Amino acid sequence: RNNFIPQFVPTEREQKEWLEREIPAGRFGDPSDAANLITFLCSPLAGYITGQRVYVDGGWNRHV
């Protein structure tokens, strides 16, 4: 976040517009977003889930 975005959208206004346009969630994730998924996958609630690829990216990759 600190190095990637400012190189091509230097102002704070441009960064906000870029985030809204490129990341459907409208923000960068933080470690707790991944931790929430990990916690769920380690719980009994995820006992029947196997071999999946889960993106924790706010929709940036837009995989279906």
Tab-separated table of C-alpha atoms in Angstrom:
chain	number	residue	atom	x	y	z
A	1	ARG	CA	0.000	0.000	0.000
A	2	ASN	CA	2.702	2.498	0.940
A	3	ASN	CA	4.920	1.830	-2.086
A	4	PHE	CA	2.644	0.535	-4.847
A	5	ILE	CA	-0.162	3.086	-4.993
A	6	PRO	CA	1.722	6.407	-4.540
A	7	GLN	CA	3.928	5.683	-7.561
A	8	PHE	CA	1.108	6.104	-10.065
A	9	VAL	CA	-1.646	7.895	-8.106
A	10	PRO	CA	0.244	10.357	-5.920
A	11	THR	CA	-2.545	12.402	-4.368
A	12	GLU	CA	-4.828	11.145	-1.636
A	13	ARG	CA	-7.904	11.955	-3.758
A	14	GLU	CA	-6.537	9.916	-6.693
A	15	GLN	CA	-5.714	7.032	-4.356
A	16	LYS	CA	-9.280	7.002	-3.006
A	17	GLU	CA	-10.696	7.030	-6.547
A	18	TRP	CA	-8.364	4.190	-7.568
A	19	LEU	CA	-9.391	2.064	-4.575
A	20	GLU	CA	-13.092	2.623	-5.292
A	21	ARG	CA	-12.605	1.750	-8.967
A	22	GLU	CA	-10.229	-1.212	-8.696
A	23	ILE	CA	-11.144	-2.907	-5.405
A	24	PRO	CA	-14.867	-3.567	-5.009
A	25	ALA	CA	-14.525	-3.562	-1.214
A	26	GLY	CA	-13.162	0.004	-1.528
A	27	ARG	CA	-10.162	-0.529	0.735
A	28	PHE	CA	-6.975	-2.496	1.158
A	29	GLY	CA	-7.236	-5.481	3.429
A	30	ASP	CA	-5.382	-5.901	6.661
A	31	PRO	CA	-4.066	-8.989	8.462
A	32	SER	CA	-7.327	-9.487	10.346
A	33	ASP	CA	-9.127	-10.165	7.054
A	34	ALA	CA	-6.887	-13.172	6.389
A	35	ALA	CA	-7.004	-14.184	10.060
A	36	ASN	CA	-10.804	-14.340	9.934
A	37	LEU	CA	-10.666	-16.784	7.023
A	38	ILE	CA	-7.972	-18.878	8.697
A	39	THR	CA	-9.979	-19.016	11.913
A	40	PHE	CA	-13.047	-20.185	10.023
A	41	LEU	CA	-11.123	-22.822	8.050
A	42	CYS	CA	-9.619	-24.188	11.268
A	43	SER	CA	-13.021	-24.454	12.915
A	44	PRO	CA	-15.450	-27.386	12.823
A	45	LEU	CA	-17.743	-25.233	10.659
A	46	ALA	CA	-15.354	-25.762	7.745
A	47	GLY	CA	-15.045	-29.507	8.276
A	48	TYR	CA	-16.353	-30.419	4.827
A	49	ILE	CA	-14.299	-27.864	2.860
A	50	THR	CA	-11.274	-29.302	1.069
A	51	GLY	CA	-8.821	-28.136	-1.576
A	52	GLN	CA	-10.220	-24.692	-2.284
A	53	ARG	CA	-8.498	-21.514	-3.362
A	54	VAL	CA	-9.940	-18.548	-1.490
A	55	TYR	CA	-8.919	-15.019	-2.363
A	56	VAL	CA	-8.884	-12.521	0.483
A	57	ASP	CA	-8.473	-9.469	-1.714
A	58	GLY	CA	-11.673	-7.463	-1.519
A	59	GLY	CA	-12.579	-8.546	-5.052
A	60	TRP	CA	-9.455	-7.111	-6.677
A	61	ASN	CA	-8.819	-10.255	-8.752
A	62	ARG	CA	-12.516	-10.648	-9.610
A	63	HIS	CA	-12.376	-14.436	-9.903
A	64	VAL	CA	-15.588	-16.370	-10.303
